[in-house]
mmCIF file of C-alpha atoms in Angstrom:
data_model
loop_
_atom_site.group_PDB
_atom_site.id
_atom_site.type_symbol
_atom_site.label_atom_id
_atom_site.label_comp_id
_atom_site.label_asym_id
_atom_site.label_seq_id
_atom_site.Cartn_x
_atom_site.Cartn_y
_atom_site.Cartn_z
ATOM 1 C CA TYR A 1155 -225.439 -134.542 47.895
ATOM 2 C CA PHE A 1156 -224.819 -130.925 48.884
ATOM 3 C CA GLY A 1157 -221.306 -130.837 50.358
ATOM 4 C CA LYS A 1158 -222.456 -129.498 53.711
ATOM 5 C CA ASP A 1159 -223.436 -130.603 57.206
ATOM 6 C CA VAL A 1160 -227.041 -131.510 57.979
ATOM 7 C CA SER A 1161 -227.326 -128.458 60.250
ATOM 8 C CA ASP A 1162 -226.647 -126.212 57.221
ATOM 9 C CA LEU A 1163 -229.353 -127.626 54.946
ATOM 10 C CA ASN A 1164 -232.033 -125.241 53.705
ATOM 11 C CA LEU A 1165 -235.706 -126.082 53.193
ATOM 12 C CA SER A 1166 -235.314 -127.014 49.530
ATOM 13 C CA GLU A 1167 -232.394 -129.367 50.260
ATOM 14 C CA SER A 1168 -234.133 -130.908 53.276
ATOM 15 C CA ALA A 1169 -237.296 -131.621 51.287
ATOM 16 C CA LEU A 1170 -235.203 -133.271 48.569
ATOM 17 C CA ILE A 1171 -233.498 -135.536 51.135
ATOM 18 C CA ALA A 1172 -236.832 -136.411 52.788
ATOM 19 C CA GLY A 1173 -238.262 -137.449 49.433
ATOM 20 C CA LEU A 1174 -235.353 -139.722 48.551
ATOM 21 C CA PHE A 1175 -236.043 -142.387 51.168
ATOM 22 C CA GLN A 1176 -238.872 -143.993 49.237
ATOM 23 C CA SER A 1177 -236.436 -144.914 46.444
ATOM 24 C CA PRO A 1178 -232.909 -143.470 46.590
ATOM 25 C CA THR A 1179 -232.059 -144.861 43.153
ATOM 26 C CA TYR A 1180 -235.258 -143.853 41.336
ATOM 27 C CA TYR A 1181 -235.127 -140.312 42.750
ATOM 28 C CA ASP A 1182 -231.332 -139.957 42.555
ATOM 29 C CA PRO A 1183 -230.952 -136.211 41.782
ATOM 30 C CA TYR A 1184 -227.699 -136.759 39.879
ATOM 31 C CA THR A 1185 -229.163 -139.221 37.400
ATOM 32 C CA HIS A 1186 -232.894 -138.308 37.579
ATOM 33 C CA PRO A 1187 -233.161 -134.590 38.458
ATOM 34 C CA ASP A 1188 -236.662 -134.384 36.944
ATOM 35 C CA LYS A 1189 -237.982 -137.182 39.152
ATOM 36 C CA ALA A 1190 -236.183 -135.705 42.182
ATOM 37 C CA THR A 1191 -237.817 -132.340 41.462
ATOM 38 C CA GLU A 1192 -241.283 -133.891 41.299
ATOM 39 C CA ARG A 1193 -240.688 -135.798 44.505
ATOM 40 C CA ARG A 1194 -239.441 -132.681 46.327
ATOM 41 C CA ALA A 1195 -242.587 -130.825 45.244
ATOM 42 C CA ILE A 1196 -244.744 -133.549 46.823
ATOM 43 C CA VAL A 1197 -242.872 -133.240 50.129
ATOM 44 C CA LEU A 1198 -243.202 -129.435 50.127
ATOM 45 C CA ARG A 1199 -246.915 -129.609 49.258
ATOM 46 C CA LEU A 1200 -247.552 -131.971 52.171
ATOM 47 C CA MET A 1201 -245.532 -129.746 54.518
ATOM 48 C CA LYS A 1202 -247.694 -126.758 53.548
ATOM 49 C CA ARG A 1203 -250.917 -128.787 53.886
ATOM 50 C CA HIS A 1204 -250.020 -129.814 57.431
ATOM 51 C CA GLY A 1205 -248.970 -126.348 58.485
ATOM 52 C CA TYR A 1206 -245.196 -126.691 58.659
ATOM 53 C CA ILE A 1207 -244.465 -124.078 55.978
ATOM 54 C CA SER A 1208 -246.297 -121.244 54.238
ATOM 55 C CA SER A 1209 -247.305 -120.992 50.588
ATOM 56 C CA GLU A 1210 -244.514 -118.464 50.058
ATOM 57 C CA GLU A 1211 -241.912 -120.816 51.540
ATOM 58 C CA GLU A 1212 -243.190 -123.650 49.379
ATOM 59 C CA ALA A 1213 -242.894 -121.525 46.241
ATOM 60 C CA MET A 1214 -239.401 -120.300 47.110
ATOM 61 C CA ALA A 1215 -238.119 -123.831 47.808
ATOM 62 C CA ASN A 1216 -239.610 -125.161 44.559
ATOM 63 C CA ALA A 1217 -238.103 -122.272 42.575
ATOM 64 C CA ILE A 1218 -234.557 -123.484 43.242
ATOM 65 C CA SER A 1219 -233.435 -125.975 40.617
ATOM 66 C CA VAL A 1220 -232.275 -129.369 41.900
ATOM 67 C CA GLU A 1221 -229.185 -129.239 39.692
ATOM 68 C CA SER A 1222 -228.008 -125.986 41.282
ATOM 69 C CA LEU A 1223 -228.172 -127.522 44.758
ATOM 70 C CA LEU A 1224 -225.954 -130.520 44.055
ATOM 71 C CA SER A 1225 -222.305 -130.744 44.963
ATOM 72 C CA THR A 1226 -220.035 -131.697 42.076
ATOM 73 C CA LYS A 1227 -218.098 -133.992 44.402
ATOM 74 C CA ILE A 1228 -220.028 -137.186 45.113
ATOM 75 C CA TYR A 1229 -219.364 -138.526 48.614
ATOM 76 C CA THR A 1230 -218.877 -142.266 48.776
ATOM 77 C CA ASN A 1231 -218.595 -144.292 51.950
ATOM 78 C CA PRO A 1232 -215.320 -146.266 51.724
ATOM 79 C CA TYR A 1233 -216.984 -149.132 53.589
ATOM 80 C CA GLN A 1234 -220.226 -149.207 51.581
ATOM 81 C CA SER A 1235 -219.703 -152.648 50.014
ATOM 82 C CA PHE A 1236 -219.179 -154.116 53.478
ATOM 83 C CA ILE A 1237 -222.142 -152.197 54.925
ATOM 84 C CA ASP A 1238 -224.388 -153.529 52.174
ATOM 85 C CA VAL A 1239 -223.468 -157.095 53.167
ATOM 86 C CA VAL A 1240 -224.196 -156.209 56.810
ATOM 87 C CA ILE A 1241 -227.636 -154.839 55.909
ATOM 88 C CA ASP A 1242 -228.548 -158.032 54.049
ATOM 89 C CA GLU A 1243 -227.310 -160.197 56.911
ATOM 90 C CA VAL A 1244 -229.244 -158.208 59.510
ATOM 91 C CA TYR A 1245 -232.413 -158.599 57.489
ATOM 92 C CA ASP A 1246 -231.833 -162.335 56.991
ATOM 93 C CA LYS A 1247 -231.223 -162.927 60.700
ATOM 94 C CA THR A 1248 -233.804 -160.586 62.244
ATOM 95 C CA GLY A 1249 -236.327 -159.701 59.550
ATOM 96 C CA GLU A 1250 -235.621 -156.063 60.431
ATOM 97 C CA ASN A 1251 -234.352 -153.333 58.121
ATOM 98 C CA PRO A 1252 -231.633 -151.338 59.924
ATOM 99 C CA TYR A 1253 -232.621 -148.269 57.895
ATOM 100 C CA ASN A 1254 -236.018 -148.399 59.595
ATOM 101 C CA THR A 1255 -235.296 -149.982 62.996
ATOM 102 C CA PRO A 1256 -232.815 -148.116 65.227
ATOM 103 C CA MET A 1257 -230.026 -150.462 66.264
ATOM 104 C CA LYS A 1258 -226.331 -150.667 66.971
ATOM 105 C CA ILE A 1259 -224.636 -153.302 64.832
ATOM 106 C CA TYR A 1260 -221.263 -154.728 65.864
ATOM 107 C CA THR A 1261 -219.356 -156.128 62.890
ATOM 108 C CA THR A 1262 -216.222 -158.004 61.863
ATOM 109 C CA LEU A 1263 -214.802 -155.247 59.633
ATOM 110 C CA ASP A 1264 -211.014 -154.828 59.792
ATOM 111 C CA THR A 1265 -210.632 -151.189 58.753
ATOM 112 C CA ILE A 1266 -206.873 -151.483 58.210
ATOM 113 C CA LYS A 1267 -207.285 -154.289 55.678
ATOM 114 C CA GLN A 1268 -210.352 -152.649 54.141
ATOM 115 C CA ASP A 1269 -208.483 -149.358 53.697
ATOM 116 C CA TYR A 1270 -205.596 -151.195 52.046
ATOM 117 C CA LEU A 1271 -208.006 -153.006 49.731
ATOM 118 C CA ASN A 1272 -209.720 -149.704 48.894
ATOM 119 C CA ASP A 1273 -206.366 -148.168 47.920
ATOM 120 C CA VAL A 1274 -205.870 -150.993 45.405
ATOM 121 C CA ILE A 1275 -209.414 -150.756 44.021
ATOM 122 C CA THR A 1276 -209.339 -146.966 43.618
ATOM 123 C CA GLY A 1277 -205.996 -147.059 41.821
ATOM 124 C CA LYS A 1278 -204.018 -145.394 44.595
ATOM 125 C CA THR A 1279 -201.581 -148.298 44.933
ATOM 126 C CA TYR A 1280 -202.271 -150.234 41.717
ATOM 127 C CA LYS A 1281 -202.439 -149.091 38.101
ATOM 128 C CA TRP A 1282 -205.483 -150.520 36.328
ATOM 129 C CA VAL A 1283 -205.424 -151.148 32.598
ATOM 130 C CA ASN A 1284 -208.520 -149.000 32.049
ATOM 131 C CA ASP A 1285 -211.751 -147.857 33.696
ATOM 132 C CA VAL A 1286 -213.760 -150.731 32.214
ATOM 133 C CA VAL A 1287 -212.144 -153.683 34.004
ATOM 134 C CA GLN A 1288 -214.233 -154.633 37.040
ATOM 135 C CA VAL A 1289 -213.381 -156.535 40.211
ATOM 136 C CA GLY A 1290 -214.892 -158.300 43.195
ATOM 137 C CA VAL A 1291 -212.934 -159.242 46.330
ATOM 138 C CA ALA A 1292 -213.814 -160.995 49.582
ATOM 139 C CA VAL A 1293 -211.410 -161.409 52.511
ATOM 140 C CA THR A 1294 -212.260 -163.701 55.422
ATOM 141 C CA ASP A 1295 -210.589 -164.815 58.618
ATOM 142 C CA ILE A 1296 -209.615 -168.406 57.888
ATOM 143 C CA ASN A 1297 -210.198 -169.651 61.435
ATOM 144 C CA SER A 1298 -213.342 -167.741 62.456
ATOM 145 C CA GLY A 1299 -215.061 -167.318 59.096
ATOM 146 C CA ALA A 1300 -215.500 -163.592 59.733
ATOM 147 C CA ILE A 1301 -215.637 -161.341 56.682
ATOM 148 C CA ILE A 1302 -212.983 -158.702 57.306
ATOM 149 C CA ALA A 1303 -212.944 -156.788 54.011
ATOM 150 C CA ILE A 1304 -215.077 -156.583 50.877
ATOM 151 C CA SER A 1305 -214.942 -154.833 47.531
ATOM 152 C CA GLY A 1306 -218.075 -154.963 45.435
ATOM 153 C CA GLY A 1307 -216.443 -153.312 42.442
ATOM 154 C CA ARG A 1308 -214.591 -150.318 41.055
ATOM 155 C CA ASN A 1309 -216.224 -146.878 40.817
ATOM 156 C CA VAL A 1310 -219.193 -147.964 42.919
ATOM 157 C CA THR A 1311 -220.774 -144.824 44.388
ATOM 158 C CA ALA A 1312 -224.245 -145.960 45.431
ATOM 159 C CA ALA A 1313 -225.464 -147.754 48.517
ATOM 160 C CA ARG A 1314 -227.200 -151.101 47.902
ATOM 161 C CA ALA A 1315 -225.526 -151.377 44.495
ATOM 162 C CA PHE A 1316 -224.678 -154.647 42.752
ATOM 163 C CA ASN A 1317 -221.961 -156.291 44.863
ATOM 164 C CA ARG A 1318 -219.587 -158.401 42.771
ATOM 165 C CA ALA A 1319 -218.054 -159.983 45.858
ATOM 166 C CA THR A 1320 -221.326 -161.586 46.936
ATOM 167 C CA MET A 1321 -224.008 -161.267 44.263
ATOM 168 C CA MET A 1322 -222.443 -162.182 40.918
ATOM 169 C CA LYS A 1323 -222.293 -165.632 39.333
ATOM 170 C CA LYS A 1324 -219.220 -166.216 37.181
ATOM 171 C CA GLN A 1325 -217.590 -169.450 36.045
ATOM 172 C CA PRO A 1326 -214.568 -170.038 38.315
ATOM 173 C CA GLY A 1327 -212.402 -171.806 35.733
ATOM 174 C CA SER A 1328 -209.476 -173.719 37.204
ATOM 175 C CA THR A 1329 -210.042 -172.420 40.742
ATOM 176 C CA ALA A 1330 -212.738 -175.127 40.851
ATOM 177 C CA LYS A 1331 -210.169 -177.945 40.595
ATOM 178 C CA PRO A 1332 -209.228 -178.275 44.299
ATOM 179 C CA ILE A 1333 -212.921 -178.280 45.239
ATOM 180 C CA PHE A 1334 -214.479 -180.517 42.578
ATOM 181 C CA ASP A 1335 -211.585 -182.786 41.577
ATOM 182 C CA TYR A 1336 -208.618 -183.285 43.875
ATOM 183 C CA GLY A 1337 -210.271 -182.511 47.227
ATOM 184 C CA PRO A 1338 -212.907 -185.251 46.836
ATOM 185 C CA GLY A 1339 -210.234 -187.643 45.525
ATOM 186 C CA VAL A 1340 -208.102 -187.151 48.621
ATOM 187 C CA GLU A 1341 -211.091 -187.307 50.965
ATOM 188 C CA TYR A 1342 -212.861 -190.375 49.531
ATOM 189 C CA ASN A 1343 -210.207 -192.211 47.459
ATOM 190 C CA ASN A 1344 -207.249 -191.647 49.803
ATOM 191 C CA TRP A 1345 -205.102 -189.925 47.188
ATOM 192 C CA SER A 1346 -201.821 -188.304 48.196
ATOM 193 C CA THR A 1347 -199.742 -185.550 46.626
ATOM 194 C CA TYR A 1348 -197.952 -188.293 44.682
ATOM 195 C CA THR A 1349 -200.962 -190.122 43.283
ATOM 196 C CA PRO A 1350 -200.086 -190.628 39.577
ATOM 197 C CA PHE A 1351 -202.007 -189.165 36.643
ATOM 198 C CA ILE A 1352 -201.312 -189.485 32.923
ATOM 199 C CA ASP A 1353 -201.740 -186.251 30.995
ATOM 200 C CA GLU A 1354 -202.739 -187.573 27.566
ATOM 201 C CA LYS A 1355 -205.398 -187.273 24.912
ATOM 202 C CA TRP A 1356 -208.749 -187.535 26.714
ATOM 203 C CA GLN A 1357 -212.462 -186.816 26.484
ATOM 204 C CA TYR A 1358 -215.660 -186.329 28.444
ATOM 205 C CA SER A 1359 -217.840 -189.397 28.942
ATOM 206 C CA ASN A 1360 -219.975 -188.271 25.988
ATOM 207 C CA GLY A 1361 -216.943 -188.503 23.697
ATOM 208 C CA ILE A 1362 -216.189 -184.794 23.348
ATOM 209 C CA GLU A 1363 -212.426 -184.286 23.492
ATOM 210 C CA ILE A 1364 -210.924 -181.730 25.868
ATOM 211 C CA GLN A 1365 -207.655 -179.827 25.694
ATOM 212 C CA ASN A 1366 -205.122 -178.461 28.142
ATOM 213 C CA TRP A 1367 -204.513 -174.709 28.089
ATOM 214 C CA ASP A 1368 -201.408 -175.235 25.902
ATOM 215 C CA ALA A 1369 -203.038 -177.926 23.708
ATOM 216 C CA GLY A 1370 -200.178 -180.283 24.687
ATOM 217 C CA HIS A 1371 -199.650 -183.257 26.993
ATOM 218 C CA LEU A 1372 -197.058 -183.789 29.740
ATOM 219 C CA GLY A 1373 -197.459 -187.528 30.312
ATOM 220 C CA PHE A 1374 -196.844 -188.803 33.851
ATOM 221 C CA LEU A 1375 -197.640 -186.277 36.613
ATOM 222 C CA THR A 1376 -198.249 -186.481 40.350
ATOM 223 C CA ALA A 1377 -201.532 -185.101 41.660
ATOM 224 C CA LYS A 1378 -199.660 -182.154 43.195
ATOM 225 C CA LYS A 1379 -198.080 -181.176 39.900
ATOM 226 C CA ALA A 1380 -201.218 -181.845 37.868
ATOM 227 C CA LEU A 1381 -203.086 -179.415 40.127
ATOM 228 C CA GLY A 1382 -200.217 -176.933 40.414
ATOM 229 C CA LEU A 1383 -199.720 -176.841 36.643
ATOM 230 C CA SER A 1384 -203.491 -176.619 36.138
ATOM 231 C CA ARG A 1385 -203.741 -179.455 33.608
ATOM 232 C CA ASN A 1386 -207.324 -179.929 32.437
ATOM 233 C CA ILE A 1387 -207.051 -183.584 31.436
ATOM 234 C CA PRO A 1388 -205.827 -184.903 34.832
ATOM 235 C CA ALA A 1389 -208.496 -182.735 36.495
ATOM 236 C CA LEU A 1390 -211.250 -184.343 34.440
ATOM 237 C CA LYS A 1391 -209.768 -187.799 35.103
ATOM 238 C CA ALA A 1392 -209.810 -187.010 38.816
ATOM 239 C CA PHE A 1393 -213.475 -186.003 38.625
ATOM 240 C CA GLN A 1394 -214.370 -189.142 36.662
ATOM 241 C CA ASN A 1395 -212.627 -191.413 39.153
ATOM 242 C CA VAL A 1396 -214.527 -190.270 42.242
ATOM 243 C CA ASN A 1397 -218.089 -191.320 42.984
ATOM 244 C CA ASN A 1398 -220.241 -188.454 41.718
ATOM 245 C CA SER A 1399 -222.442 -188.439 44.807
ATOM 246 C CA ASN A 1400 -219.336 -188.032 46.965
ATOM 247 C CA ILE A 1401 -218.241 -185.043 44.891
ATOM 248 C CA TYR A 1402 -221.683 -183.509 45.326
ATOM 249 C CA LYS A 1403 -221.537 -184.083 49.077
ATOM 250 C CA PHE A 1404 -218.050 -182.591 49.311
ATOM 251 C CA VAL A 1405 -218.643 -179.407 47.313
ATOM 252 C CA THR A 1406 -222.034 -178.590 48.810
ATOM 253 C CA SER A 1407 -220.629 -179.063 52.312
ATOM 254 C CA LEU A 1408 -218.236 -176.237 51.371
ATOM 255 C CA GLY A 1409 -221.153 -173.914 50.670
ATOM 256 C CA MET A 1410 -220.812 -174.123 46.890
ATOM 257 C CA THR A 1411 -223.803 -173.579 44.599
ATOM 258 C CA VAL A 1412 -223.794 -176.139 41.787
ATOM 259 C CA GLU A 1413 -225.789 -177.395 38.818
ATOM 260 C CA SER A 1414 -227.112 -180.830 39.672
ATOM 261 C CA THR A 1415 -229.723 -183.320 38.568
ATOM 262 C CA ASP A 1416 -230.920 -185.415 41.505
ATOM 263 C CA GLY A 1417 -227.608 -184.846 43.278
ATOM 264 C CA SER A 1418 -225.493 -185.624 40.223
ATOM 265 C CA LEU A 1419 -223.004 -183.107 38.785
ATOM 266 C CA HIS A 1420 -222.194 -182.803 35.091
ATOM 267 C CA GLU A 1421 -218.534 -183.283 34.189
ATOM 268 C CA ALA A 1422 -217.875 -179.675 33.151
ATOM 269 C CA HIS A 1423 -217.816 -178.837 36.876
ATOM 270 C CA ALA A 1424 -214.367 -180.438 36.836
ATOM 271 C CA LEU A 1425 -213.038 -177.424 34.912
ATOM 272 C CA GLY A 1426 -215.241 -174.800 36.550
ATOM 273 C CA ALA A 1427 -217.624 -174.599 33.587
ATOM 274 C CA TYR A 1428 -221.024 -174.244 35.231
ATOM 275 C CA ASP A 1429 -223.432 -171.465 36.263
ATOM 276 C CA GLY A 1430 -220.857 -169.893 38.512
ATOM 277 C CA THR A 1431 -219.892 -168.561 41.896
ATOM 278 C CA ASN A 1432 -218.623 -165.405 43.595
ATOM 279 C CA PRO A 1433 -215.486 -164.360 45.522
ATOM 280 C CA LEU A 1434 -217.043 -164.786 48.988
ATOM 281 C CA GLU A 1435 -218.280 -168.307 48.262
ATOM 282 C CA MET A 1436 -214.837 -169.274 46.955
ATOM 283 C CA ALA A 1437 -212.919 -167.687 49.851
ATOM 284 C CA ALA A 1438 -215.065 -169.552 52.389
ATOM 285 C CA ALA A 1439 -214.664 -172.875 50.558
ATOM 286 C CA TYR A 1440 -210.867 -172.587 50.271
ATOM 287 C CA ALA A 1441 -210.586 -171.602 53.935
ATOM 288 C CA ALA A 1442 -211.691 -175.116 54.916
ATOM 289 C CA PHE A 1443 -208.536 -176.557 53.341
ATOM 290 C CA GLY A 1444 -206.411 -174.332 55.549
ATOM 291 C CA ASN A 1445 -208.190 -174.485 58.917
ATOM 292 C CA GLY A 1446 -208.227 -178.223 59.569
ATOM 293 C CA GLY A 1447 -211.224 -179.126 57.443
ATOM 294 C CA TYR A 1448 -213.973 -176.896 58.868
ATOM 295 C CA TYR A 1449 -216.509 -175.016 56.780
ATOM 296 C CA ILE A 1450 -217.557 -171.817 58.522
ATOM 297 C CA GLU A 1451 -220.389 -169.867 56.974
ATOM 298 C CA PRO A 1452 -219.024 -166.344 56.383
ATOM 299 C CA TYR A 1453 -220.590 -163.580 58.459
ATOM 300 C CA THR A 1454 -220.271 -159.882 59.311
ATOM 301 C CA ILE A 1455 -222.352 -159.472 62.481
ATOM 302 C CA THR A 1456 -221.341 -160.330 66.037
ATOM 303 C CA LYS A 1457 -223.983 -158.410 68.000
ATOM 304 C CA ILE A 1458 -227.070 -156.240 67.570
ATOM 305 C CA VAL A 1459 -228.423 -153.877 70.238
ATOM 306 C CA TYR A 1460 -231.919 -152.448 69.651
ATOM 307 C CA LEU A 1461 -231.877 -148.813 70.737
ATOM 308 C CA ASP A 1462 -235.582 -148.584 71.649
ATOM 309 C CA SER A 1463 -235.612 -151.589 73.996
ATOM 310 C CA ASN A 1464 -231.898 -152.139 74.709
ATOM 311 C CA GLN A 1465 -232.476 -155.780 73.717
ATOM 312 C CA THR A 1466 -229.232 -157.500 72.699
ATOM 313 C CA LYS A 1467 -228.786 -160.339 70.238
ATOM 314 C CA GLU A 1468 -225.397 -162.021 69.883
ATOM 315 C CA TYR A 1469 -224.374 -164.246 66.994
ATOM 316 C CA LYS A 1470 -221.860 -167.071 66.798
ATOM 317 C CA PRO A 1471 -220.678 -168.576 63.501
ATOM 318 C CA SER A 1472 -221.733 -172.074 62.487
ATOM 319 C CA LYS A 1473 -218.714 -174.364 62.166
ATOM 320 C CA THR A 1474 -218.944 -177.813 60.555
ATOM 321 C CA LYS A 1475 -216.261 -180.467 60.067
ATOM 322 C CA VAL A 1476 -216.479 -181.305 56.363
ATOM 323 C CA MET A 1477 -213.214 -183.090 55.596
ATOM 324 C CA ALA A 1478 -210.326 -184.856 57.314
ATOM 325 C CA ASP A 1479 -207.371 -182.806 58.507
ATOM 326 C CA SER A 1480 -205.216 -184.787 56.086
ATOM 327 C CA THR A 1481 -207.347 -183.727 53.105
ATOM 328 C CA GLY A 1482 -206.867 -180.083 53.918
ATOM 329 C CA TYR A 1483 -203.145 -180.640 54.476
ATOM 330 C CA ILE A 1484 -202.585 -182.406 51.146
ATOM 331 C CA ILE A 1485 -204.532 -179.810 49.140
ATOM 332 C CA THR A 1486 -202.729 -176.996 50.974
ATOM 333 C CA LYS A 1487 -199.303 -178.464 50.194
ATOM 334 C CA SER A 1488 -200.301 -178.825 46.540
ATOM 335 C CA LEU A 1489 -201.529 -175.226 46.346
ATOM 336 C CA ILE A 1490 -198.354 -173.922 48.002
ATOM 337 C CA TRP A 1491 -196.396 -175.721 45.261
ATOM 338 C CA ALA A 1492 -198.725 -174.158 42.686
ATOM 339 C CA VAL A 1493 -197.696 -170.705 43.920
ATOM 340 C CA GLU A 1494 -194.007 -171.378 44.373
ATOM 341 C CA SER A 1495 -193.342 -173.566 41.306
ATOM 342 C CA GLY A 1496 -196.558 -173.880 39.286
ATOM 343 C CA LEU A 1497 -198.919 -171.670 37.304
ATOM 344 C CA SER A 1498 -200.351 -169.796 40.307
ATOM 345 C CA TYR A 1499 -197.274 -167.626 40.814
ATOM 346 C CA GLY A 1500 -199.618 -164.623 40.543
ATOM 347 C CA GLY A 1501 -200.603 -165.415 44.126
ATOM 348 C CA LYS A 1502 -197.082 -165.079 45.510
ATOM 349 C CA VAL A 1503 -196.615 -162.596 48.369
ATOM 350 C CA ASN A 1504 -193.091 -161.966 49.637
ATOM 351 C CA GLY A 1505 -192.639 -163.059 53.248
ATOM 352 C CA TYR A 1506 -195.766 -165.210 53.374
ATOM 353 C CA GLU A 1507 -196.499 -168.844 52.626
ATOM 354 C CA VAL A 1508 -199.497 -168.684 50.344
ATOM 355 C CA ALA A 1509 -201.629 -171.546 49.044
ATOM 356 C CA ALA A 1510 -203.508 -170.383 45.953
ATOM 357 C CA LYS A 1511 -205.018 -171.291 42.615
ATOM 358 C CA THR A 1512 -205.588 -169.128 39.582
ATOM 359 C CA GLY A 1513 -208.324 -169.606 37.023
ATOM 360 C CA THR A 1514 -209.461 -168.081 33.749
ATOM 361 C CA THR A 1515 -212.366 -168.364 31.351
ATOM 362 C CA ASN A 1516 -212.377 -167.440 27.688
ATOM 363 C CA PHE A 1517 -214.827 -165.764 25.336
ATOM 364 C CA ASP A 1518 -216.770 -167.829 22.821
ATOM 365 C CA MET A 1519 -215.774 -167.564 19.170
ATOM 366 C CA SER A 1520 -218.723 -165.365 18.192
ATOM 367 C CA THR A 1521 -217.724 -162.759 20.792
ATOM 368 C CA ILE A 1522 -214.068 -162.919 19.780
ATOM 369 C CA LYS A 1523 -214.985 -162.284 16.140
ATOM 370 C CA ALA A 1524 -217.590 -159.613 16.924
ATOM 371 C CA TYR A 1525 -215.137 -157.495 18.942
ATOM 372 C CA GLY A 1526 -211.919 -158.397 17.164
ATOM 373 C CA LEU A 1527 -210.377 -159.967 20.260
ATOM 374 C CA SER A 1528 -207.322 -162.180 20.323
ATOM 375 C CA TYR A 1529 -208.002 -165.902 20.645
ATOM 376 C CA GLY A 1530 -206.382 -165.878 24.080
ATOM 377 C CA ALA A 1531 -208.510 -163.017 25.431
ATOM 378 C CA VAL A 1532 -209.579 -163.635 29.021
ATOM 379 C CA LYS A 1533 -213.183 -163.131 30.098
ATOM 380 C CA ASP A 1534 -212.839 -163.912 33.820
ATOM 381 C CA TYR A 1535 -209.623 -163.978 35.833
ATOM 382 C CA TRP A 1536 -209.581 -165.472 39.318
ATOM 383 C CA VAL A 1537 -207.157 -165.910 42.173
ATOM 384 C CA VAL A 1538 -208.339 -167.730 45.297
ATOM 385 C CA GLY A 1539 -205.918 -168.443 48.099
ATOM 386 C CA TYR A 1540 -205.085 -168.386 51.770
ATOM 387 C CA THR A 1541 -202.405 -167.984 54.404
ATOM 388 C CA PRO A 1542 -202.626 -169.426 57.940
ATOM 389 C CA ASN A 1543 -204.702 -166.350 58.850
ATOM 390 C CA ILE A 1544 -206.833 -165.118 55.948
ATOM 391 C CA SER A 1545 -208.556 -166.420 52.831
ATOM 392 C CA ILE A 1546 -209.119 -164.253 49.752
ATOM 393 C CA GLY A 1547 -211.350 -164.712 46.743
ATOM 394 C CA LEU A 1548 -210.601 -162.313 43.887
ATOM 395 C CA TRP A 1549 -212.389 -162.046 40.565
#
């Protein structure tokens, strides 16, 4: 706030800091200087009442405007998005708030990868179209489930802010297809990469016709190519040809949040058209395809040491076998083809074998007309993929 060390703070600055803890956002001096001023006055009044300062000191500290104290350069912790996830996880696991209970927290953060991710997000190594486009990224270790890097968004300066990597719900578009369509088909119907599909005129069970992204049809396709070319009609056919309860079992075992009625999923899930998901949920789900079929609940904490009692709590990830090795292998081979020869070439990384799937969602017609957008304008753009070591969900 002030561009100085704690040891250099004066009484007015110290009282302002002390008052912030009740609600750092509500009393944020940058956005609410009037509220911050009122709160500082309360702190100073209580200090005088209890004999810590004199009436003269109280008056002098109150006479300094809050605006004049503030540094023009706002300090932001480069690891804040990750720390926010840690805080939530600590509270979920212990019921304790680390801001109130003194503790050492040992985490899974990989600072090298996080720093690299930060350079992309801040525009140091990537040129963004504008300052409006937002982003959410989650990076996990594919074999341990550990979260190793997080970005909750661009231009995020506040602690405990909305984290797009973990808190948002956006329709995943075609990145849903391996999870809802082809994965269950391989697992329960014994499909292979060469299982045939006919890309033709087709409709939902209620008779509503669906289209591919290019409004055309390609005829005979293998499952690998249907997935890699992101054809909507084969994806819906895949969904319709697997027992719905098996699909529900498969996707929920991967930690996915879905819309269901008594364990039944509506068909729009096949194309990722449902309430939505977030980058961390997607990264963890895809990781199971690449690690031999195990779902590992993502985590950030390995150990907590309470400073007052020296009590230690250690945490191990939960690991559950959710699909056959062969299912993961077949989906992985299909997603590698998607990157190397299909529509997911945006996931290609030189020198690495990447299995990935892209996905997009579009605006409705009323929004397109209201803002004068092109008919192909993209609302949400996704890439979810993995190497033998890491899994990434990017919105």
